[in-house]
PDB file of C-alpha atoms (C1' of nucleotides) in Angstrom:
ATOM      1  CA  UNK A   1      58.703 243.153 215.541  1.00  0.00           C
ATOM      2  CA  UNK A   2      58.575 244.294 212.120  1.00  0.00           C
ATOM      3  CA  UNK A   3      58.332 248.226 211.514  1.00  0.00           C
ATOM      4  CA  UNK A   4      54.700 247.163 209.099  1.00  0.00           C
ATOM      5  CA  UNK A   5      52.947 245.691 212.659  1.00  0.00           C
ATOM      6  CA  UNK A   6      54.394 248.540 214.575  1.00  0.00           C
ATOM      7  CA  UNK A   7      52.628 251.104 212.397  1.00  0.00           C
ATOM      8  CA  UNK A   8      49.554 248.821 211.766  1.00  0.00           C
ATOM      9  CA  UNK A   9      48.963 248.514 215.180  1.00  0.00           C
ATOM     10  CA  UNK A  10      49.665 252.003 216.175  1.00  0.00           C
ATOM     11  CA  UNK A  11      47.566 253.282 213.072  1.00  0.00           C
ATOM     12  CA  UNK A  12      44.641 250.992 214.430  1.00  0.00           C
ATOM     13  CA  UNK A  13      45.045 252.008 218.233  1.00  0.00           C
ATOM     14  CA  UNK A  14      45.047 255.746 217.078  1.00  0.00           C
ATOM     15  CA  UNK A  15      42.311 255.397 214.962  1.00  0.00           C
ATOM     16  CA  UNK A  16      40.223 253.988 217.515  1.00  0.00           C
ATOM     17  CA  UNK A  17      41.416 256.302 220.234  1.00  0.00           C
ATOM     18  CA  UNK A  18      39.817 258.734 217.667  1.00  0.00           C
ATOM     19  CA  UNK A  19      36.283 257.002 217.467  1.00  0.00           C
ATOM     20  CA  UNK A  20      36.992 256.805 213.703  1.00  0.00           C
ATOM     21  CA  UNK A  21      36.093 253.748 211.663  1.00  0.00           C
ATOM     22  CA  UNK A  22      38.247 252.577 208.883  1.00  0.00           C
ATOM     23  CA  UNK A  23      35.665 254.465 206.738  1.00  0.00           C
ATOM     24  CA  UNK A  24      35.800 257.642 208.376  1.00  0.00           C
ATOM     25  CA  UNK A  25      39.753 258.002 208.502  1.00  0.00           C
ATOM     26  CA  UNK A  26      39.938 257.032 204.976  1.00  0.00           C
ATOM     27  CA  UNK A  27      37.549 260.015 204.106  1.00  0.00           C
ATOM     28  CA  UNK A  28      39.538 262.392 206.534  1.00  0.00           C
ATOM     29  CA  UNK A  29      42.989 261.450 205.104  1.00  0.00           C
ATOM     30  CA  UNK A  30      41.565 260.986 200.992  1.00  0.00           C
ATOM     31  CA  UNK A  31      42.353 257.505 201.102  1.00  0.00           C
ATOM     32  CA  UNK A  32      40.156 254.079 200.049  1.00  0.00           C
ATOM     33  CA  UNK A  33      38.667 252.281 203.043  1.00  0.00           C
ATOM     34  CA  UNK A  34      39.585 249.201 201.654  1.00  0.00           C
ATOM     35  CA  UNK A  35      43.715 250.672 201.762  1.00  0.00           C
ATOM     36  CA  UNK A  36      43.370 251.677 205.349  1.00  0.00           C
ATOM     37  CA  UNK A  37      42.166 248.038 205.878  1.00  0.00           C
ATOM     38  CA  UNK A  38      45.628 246.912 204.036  1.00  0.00           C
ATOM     39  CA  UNK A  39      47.800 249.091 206.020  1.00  0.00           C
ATOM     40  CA  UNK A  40      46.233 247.605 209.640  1.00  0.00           C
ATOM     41  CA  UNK A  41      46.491 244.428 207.962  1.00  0.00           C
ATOM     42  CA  UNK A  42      50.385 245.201 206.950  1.00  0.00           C
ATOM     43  CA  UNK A  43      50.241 244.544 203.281  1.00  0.00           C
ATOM     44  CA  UNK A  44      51.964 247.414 202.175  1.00  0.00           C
ATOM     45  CA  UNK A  45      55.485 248.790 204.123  1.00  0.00           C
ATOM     46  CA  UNK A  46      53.374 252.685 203.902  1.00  0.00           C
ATOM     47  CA  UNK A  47      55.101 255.503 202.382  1.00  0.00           C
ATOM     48  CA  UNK A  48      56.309 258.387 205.241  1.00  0.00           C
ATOM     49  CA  UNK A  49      53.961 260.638 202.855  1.00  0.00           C
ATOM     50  CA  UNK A  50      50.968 258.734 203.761  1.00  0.00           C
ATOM     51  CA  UNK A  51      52.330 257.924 207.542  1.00  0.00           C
ATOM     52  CA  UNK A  52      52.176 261.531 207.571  1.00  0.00           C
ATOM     53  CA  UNK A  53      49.331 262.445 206.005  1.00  0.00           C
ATOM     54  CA  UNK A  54      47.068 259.663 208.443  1.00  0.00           C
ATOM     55  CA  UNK A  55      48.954 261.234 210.972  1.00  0.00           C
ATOM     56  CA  UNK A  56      47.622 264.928 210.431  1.00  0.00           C
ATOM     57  CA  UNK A  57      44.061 263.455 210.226  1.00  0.00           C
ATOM     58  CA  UNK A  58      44.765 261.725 213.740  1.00  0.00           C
ATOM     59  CA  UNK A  59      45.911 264.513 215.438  1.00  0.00           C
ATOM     60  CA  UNK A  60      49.583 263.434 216.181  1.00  0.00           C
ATOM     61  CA  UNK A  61      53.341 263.321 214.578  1.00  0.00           C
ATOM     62  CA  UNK A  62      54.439 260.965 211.579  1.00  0.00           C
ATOM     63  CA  UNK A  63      57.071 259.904 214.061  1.00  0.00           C
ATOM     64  CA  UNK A  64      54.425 258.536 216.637  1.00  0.00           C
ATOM     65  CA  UNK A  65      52.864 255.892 214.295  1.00  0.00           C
ATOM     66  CA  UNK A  66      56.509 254.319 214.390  1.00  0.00           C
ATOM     67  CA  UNK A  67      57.096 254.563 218.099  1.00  0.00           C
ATOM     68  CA  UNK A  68      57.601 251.315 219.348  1.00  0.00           C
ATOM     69  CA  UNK A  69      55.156 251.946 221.968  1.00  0.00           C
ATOM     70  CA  UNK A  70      52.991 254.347 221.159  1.00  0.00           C
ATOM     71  CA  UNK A  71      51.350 256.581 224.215  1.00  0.00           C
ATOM     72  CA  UNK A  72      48.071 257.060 222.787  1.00  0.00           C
ATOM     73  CA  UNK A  73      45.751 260.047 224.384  1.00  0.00           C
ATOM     74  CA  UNK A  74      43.200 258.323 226.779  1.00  0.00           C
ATOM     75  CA  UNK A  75      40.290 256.689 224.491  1.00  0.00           C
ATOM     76  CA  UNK A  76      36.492 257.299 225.573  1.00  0.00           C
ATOM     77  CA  UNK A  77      36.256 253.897 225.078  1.00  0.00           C
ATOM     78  CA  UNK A  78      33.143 253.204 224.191  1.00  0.00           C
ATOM     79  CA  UNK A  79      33.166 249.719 224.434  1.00  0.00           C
ATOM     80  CA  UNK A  80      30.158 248.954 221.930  1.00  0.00           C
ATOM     81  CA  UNK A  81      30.232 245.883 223.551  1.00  0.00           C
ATOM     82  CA  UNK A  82      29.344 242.551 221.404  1.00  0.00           C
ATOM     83  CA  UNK A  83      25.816 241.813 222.033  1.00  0.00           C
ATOM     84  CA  UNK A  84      24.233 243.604 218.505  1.00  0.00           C
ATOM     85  CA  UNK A  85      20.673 242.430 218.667  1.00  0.00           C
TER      86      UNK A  85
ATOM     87  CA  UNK B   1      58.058 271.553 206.215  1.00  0.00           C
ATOM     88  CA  UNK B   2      57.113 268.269 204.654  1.00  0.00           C
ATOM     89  CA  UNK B   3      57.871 265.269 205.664  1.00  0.00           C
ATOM     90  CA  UNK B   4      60.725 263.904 202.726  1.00  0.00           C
ATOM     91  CA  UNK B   5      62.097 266.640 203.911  1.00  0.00           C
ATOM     92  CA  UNK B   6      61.919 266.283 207.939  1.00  0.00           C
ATOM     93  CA  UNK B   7      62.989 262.715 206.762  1.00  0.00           C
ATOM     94  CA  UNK B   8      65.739 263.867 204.363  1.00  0.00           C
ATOM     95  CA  UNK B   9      67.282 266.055 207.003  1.00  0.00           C
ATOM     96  CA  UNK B  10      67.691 263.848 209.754  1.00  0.00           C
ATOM     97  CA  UNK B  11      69.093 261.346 207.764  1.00  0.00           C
ATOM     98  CA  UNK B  12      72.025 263.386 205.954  1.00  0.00           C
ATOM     99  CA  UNK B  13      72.458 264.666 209.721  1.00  0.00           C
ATOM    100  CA  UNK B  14      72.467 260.889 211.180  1.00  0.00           C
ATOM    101  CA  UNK B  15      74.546 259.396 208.210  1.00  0.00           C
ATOM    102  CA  UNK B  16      77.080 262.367 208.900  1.00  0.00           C
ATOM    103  CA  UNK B  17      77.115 261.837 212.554  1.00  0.00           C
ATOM    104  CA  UNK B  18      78.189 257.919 212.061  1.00  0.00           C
ATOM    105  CA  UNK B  19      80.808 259.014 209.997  1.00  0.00           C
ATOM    106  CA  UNK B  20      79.299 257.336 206.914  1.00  0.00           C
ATOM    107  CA  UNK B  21      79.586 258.335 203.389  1.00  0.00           C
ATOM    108  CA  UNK B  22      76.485 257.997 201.132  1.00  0.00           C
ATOM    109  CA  UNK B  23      77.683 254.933 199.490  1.00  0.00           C
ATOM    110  CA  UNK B  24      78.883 253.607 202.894  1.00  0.00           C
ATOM    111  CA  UNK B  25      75.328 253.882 203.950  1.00  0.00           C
ATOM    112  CA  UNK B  26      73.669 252.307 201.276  1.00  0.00           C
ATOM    113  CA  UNK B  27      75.702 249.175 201.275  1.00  0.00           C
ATOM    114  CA  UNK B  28      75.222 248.807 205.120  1.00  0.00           C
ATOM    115  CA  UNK B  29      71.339 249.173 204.447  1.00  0.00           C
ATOM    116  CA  UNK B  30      71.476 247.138 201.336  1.00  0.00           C
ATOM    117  CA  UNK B  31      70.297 249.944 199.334  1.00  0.00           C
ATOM    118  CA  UNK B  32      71.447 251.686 195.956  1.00  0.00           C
ATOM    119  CA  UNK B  33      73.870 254.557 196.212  1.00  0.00           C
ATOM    120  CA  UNK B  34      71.716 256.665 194.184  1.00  0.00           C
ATOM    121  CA  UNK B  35      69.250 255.678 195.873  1.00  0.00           C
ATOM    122  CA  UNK B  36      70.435 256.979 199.367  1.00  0.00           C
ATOM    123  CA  UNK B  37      70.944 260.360 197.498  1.00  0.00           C
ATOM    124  CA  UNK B  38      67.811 260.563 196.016  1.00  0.00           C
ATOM    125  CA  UNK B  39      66.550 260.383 199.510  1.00  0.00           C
ATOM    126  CA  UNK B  40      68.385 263.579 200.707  1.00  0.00           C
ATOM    127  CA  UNK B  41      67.468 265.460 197.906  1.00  0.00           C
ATOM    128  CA  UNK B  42      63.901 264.187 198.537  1.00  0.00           C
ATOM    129  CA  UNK B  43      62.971 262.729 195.467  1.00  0.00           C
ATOM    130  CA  UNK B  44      61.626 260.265 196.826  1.00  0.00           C
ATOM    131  CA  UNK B  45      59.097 259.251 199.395  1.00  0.00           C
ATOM    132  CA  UNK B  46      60.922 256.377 201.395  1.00  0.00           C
ATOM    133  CA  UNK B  47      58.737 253.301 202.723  1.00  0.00           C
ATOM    134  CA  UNK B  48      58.468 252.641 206.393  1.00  0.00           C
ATOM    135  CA  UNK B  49      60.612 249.856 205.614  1.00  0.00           C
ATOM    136  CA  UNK B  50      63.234 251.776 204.265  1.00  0.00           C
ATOM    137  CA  UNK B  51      63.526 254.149 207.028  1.00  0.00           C
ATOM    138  CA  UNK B  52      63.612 251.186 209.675  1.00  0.00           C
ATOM    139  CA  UNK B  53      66.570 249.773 207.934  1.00  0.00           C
ATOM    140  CA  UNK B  54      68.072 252.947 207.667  1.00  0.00           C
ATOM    141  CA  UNK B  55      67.467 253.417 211.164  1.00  0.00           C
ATOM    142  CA  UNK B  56      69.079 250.576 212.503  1.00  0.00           C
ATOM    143  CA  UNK B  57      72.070 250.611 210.578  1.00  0.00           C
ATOM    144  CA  UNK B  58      72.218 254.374 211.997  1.00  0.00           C
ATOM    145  CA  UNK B  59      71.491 253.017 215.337  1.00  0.00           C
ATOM    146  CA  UNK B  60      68.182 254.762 216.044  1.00  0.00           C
ATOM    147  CA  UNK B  61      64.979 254.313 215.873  1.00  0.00           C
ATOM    148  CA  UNK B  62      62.644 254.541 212.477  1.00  0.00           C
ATOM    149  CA  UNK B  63      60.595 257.044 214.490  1.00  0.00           C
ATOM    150  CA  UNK B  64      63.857 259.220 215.028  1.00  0.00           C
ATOM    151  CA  UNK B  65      64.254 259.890 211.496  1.00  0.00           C
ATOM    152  CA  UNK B  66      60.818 261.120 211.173  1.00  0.00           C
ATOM    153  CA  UNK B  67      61.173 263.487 214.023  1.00  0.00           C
ATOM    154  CA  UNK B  68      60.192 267.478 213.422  1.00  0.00           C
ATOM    155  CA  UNK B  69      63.814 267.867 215.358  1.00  0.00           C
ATOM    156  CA  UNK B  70      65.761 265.529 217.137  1.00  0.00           C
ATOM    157  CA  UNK B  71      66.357 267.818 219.795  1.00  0.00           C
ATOM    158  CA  UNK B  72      65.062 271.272 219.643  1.00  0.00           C
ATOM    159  CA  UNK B  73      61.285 270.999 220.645  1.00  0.00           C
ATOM    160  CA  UNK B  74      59.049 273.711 219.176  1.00  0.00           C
ATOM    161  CA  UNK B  75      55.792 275.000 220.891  1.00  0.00           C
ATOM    162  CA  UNK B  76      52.733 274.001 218.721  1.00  0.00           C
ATOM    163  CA  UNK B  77      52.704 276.172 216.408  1.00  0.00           C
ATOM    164  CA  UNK B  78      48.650 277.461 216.880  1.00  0.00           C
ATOM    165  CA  UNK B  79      46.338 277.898 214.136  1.00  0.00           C
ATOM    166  CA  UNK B  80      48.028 280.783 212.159  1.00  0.00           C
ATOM    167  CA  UNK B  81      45.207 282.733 212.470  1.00  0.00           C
ATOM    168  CA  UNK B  82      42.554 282.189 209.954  1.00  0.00           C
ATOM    169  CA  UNK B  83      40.275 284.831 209.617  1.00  0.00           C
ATOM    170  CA  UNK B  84      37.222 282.915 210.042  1.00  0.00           C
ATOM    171  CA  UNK B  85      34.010 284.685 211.256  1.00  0.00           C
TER     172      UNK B  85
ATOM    173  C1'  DA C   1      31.686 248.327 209.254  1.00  0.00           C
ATOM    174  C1'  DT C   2      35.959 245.114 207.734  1.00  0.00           C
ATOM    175  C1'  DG C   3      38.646 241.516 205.159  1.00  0.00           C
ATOM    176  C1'  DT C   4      40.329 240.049 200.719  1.00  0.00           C
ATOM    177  C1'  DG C   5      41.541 238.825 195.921  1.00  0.00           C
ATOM    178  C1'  DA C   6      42.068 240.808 191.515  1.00  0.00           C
ATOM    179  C1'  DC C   7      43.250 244.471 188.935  1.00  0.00           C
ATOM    180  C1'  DT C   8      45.754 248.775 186.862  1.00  0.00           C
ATOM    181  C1'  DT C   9      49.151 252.780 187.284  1.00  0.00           C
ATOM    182  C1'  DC C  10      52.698 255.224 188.775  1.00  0.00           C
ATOM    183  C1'  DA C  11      56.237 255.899 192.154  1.00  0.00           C
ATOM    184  C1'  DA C  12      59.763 253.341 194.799  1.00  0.00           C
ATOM    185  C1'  DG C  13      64.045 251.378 194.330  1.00  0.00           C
ATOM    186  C1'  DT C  14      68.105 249.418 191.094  1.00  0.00           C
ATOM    187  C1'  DC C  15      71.720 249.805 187.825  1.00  0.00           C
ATOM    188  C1'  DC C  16      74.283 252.259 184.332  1.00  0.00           C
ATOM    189  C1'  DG C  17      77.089 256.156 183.379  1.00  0.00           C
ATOM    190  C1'  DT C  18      78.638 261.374 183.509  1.00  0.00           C
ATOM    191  C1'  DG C  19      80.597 265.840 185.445  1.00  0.00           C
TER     192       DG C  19
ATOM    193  C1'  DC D   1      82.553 261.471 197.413  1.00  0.00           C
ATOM    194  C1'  DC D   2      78.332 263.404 195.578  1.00  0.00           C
ATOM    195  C1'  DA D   3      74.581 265.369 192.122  1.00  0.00           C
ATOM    196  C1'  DC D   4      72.188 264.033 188.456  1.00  0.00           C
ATOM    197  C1'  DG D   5      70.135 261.856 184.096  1.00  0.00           C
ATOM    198  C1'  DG D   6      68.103 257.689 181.684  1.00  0.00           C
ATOM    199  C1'  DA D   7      66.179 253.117 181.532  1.00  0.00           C
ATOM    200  C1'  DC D   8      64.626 249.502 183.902  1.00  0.00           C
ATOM    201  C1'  DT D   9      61.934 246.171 187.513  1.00  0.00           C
ATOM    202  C1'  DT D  10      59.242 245.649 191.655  1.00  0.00           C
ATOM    203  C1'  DG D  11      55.864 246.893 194.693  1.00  0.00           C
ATOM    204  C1'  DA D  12      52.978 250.718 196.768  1.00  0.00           C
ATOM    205  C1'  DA D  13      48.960 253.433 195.609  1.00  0.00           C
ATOM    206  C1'  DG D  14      44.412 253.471 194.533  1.00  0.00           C
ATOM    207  C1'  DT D  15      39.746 251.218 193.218  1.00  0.00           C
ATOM    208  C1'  DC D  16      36.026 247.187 192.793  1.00  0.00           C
ATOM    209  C1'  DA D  17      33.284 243.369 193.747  1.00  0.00           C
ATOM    210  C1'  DC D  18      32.199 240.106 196.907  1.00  0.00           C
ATOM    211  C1'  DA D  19      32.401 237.487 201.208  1.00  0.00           C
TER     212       DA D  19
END
DNA sequence: ATGTGACTTCAAGTCCGTG
DNA sequence: CCACGGACTTGAAGTCACA
């Protein structure tokens, strides 16, 4: 497992734990939507200064978006479910 | 305390405790000499990648580099007191 | 609300040499 | 062995238009 899918995947779980969309944490953290979508996709290998800086807006350490399994707080879920009429 | 420098810390720390010189280091990692000193004088802002292969070649994980202190755990610090109304 | 290709720019990362 | 400068190449950072 590759230290970019670590961090996408623990950016994407954290983000959602947050209720945030792409959108919204790129506002928070003064980034492009369209970069936050790169990241989660693993394009880029991230900088620690902008591991850290998402990591401020989501309300946990630089070092837990590389943890290898990341303990994310319990999510609301709100399963939107798929049926959109 | 930014992060280059959380970062910068742990790894002159690590690369001291493995007995490793900075250009000992850097050719483990496949990495520039200069480079490696840049880092722990942070100039630069490393990429995720970079601290994973660090990391490994320190025998640790990428997330251990990043930590606020690799053993000493400090009480979250509270909002300093803002004097907001 | 997200994925993606194309694009520009500035920092990441390399290589040279010096004290 | 390390700090530090200069010049260089590659890729991250940042933004759009469109699917």
């Amino acid at each position: 497992m590759e230290i970019r899918e670590i961090f996408a995947r623990n950016l994407r779980a954290a983000r959602r734990a947050n209720g945030l969309s792409q959108e919204e944490l790129a506002h928070r953290a003064d980034l492009d939507r369209t970069y936050i979508s790169s990241l989660e996709r693993h394009i880029y290998g991230a900088t620690i200064d902008v591991v850290d800086r998402l990591a401020q807006v989501l309300g946990m350490e630089a070092s837990d978006l590389l943890q290898r399994s990341a303990e994310t707080q319990e999510p609301p879920s709100p399963d939107p479910g798929k049926d959109q009429a």
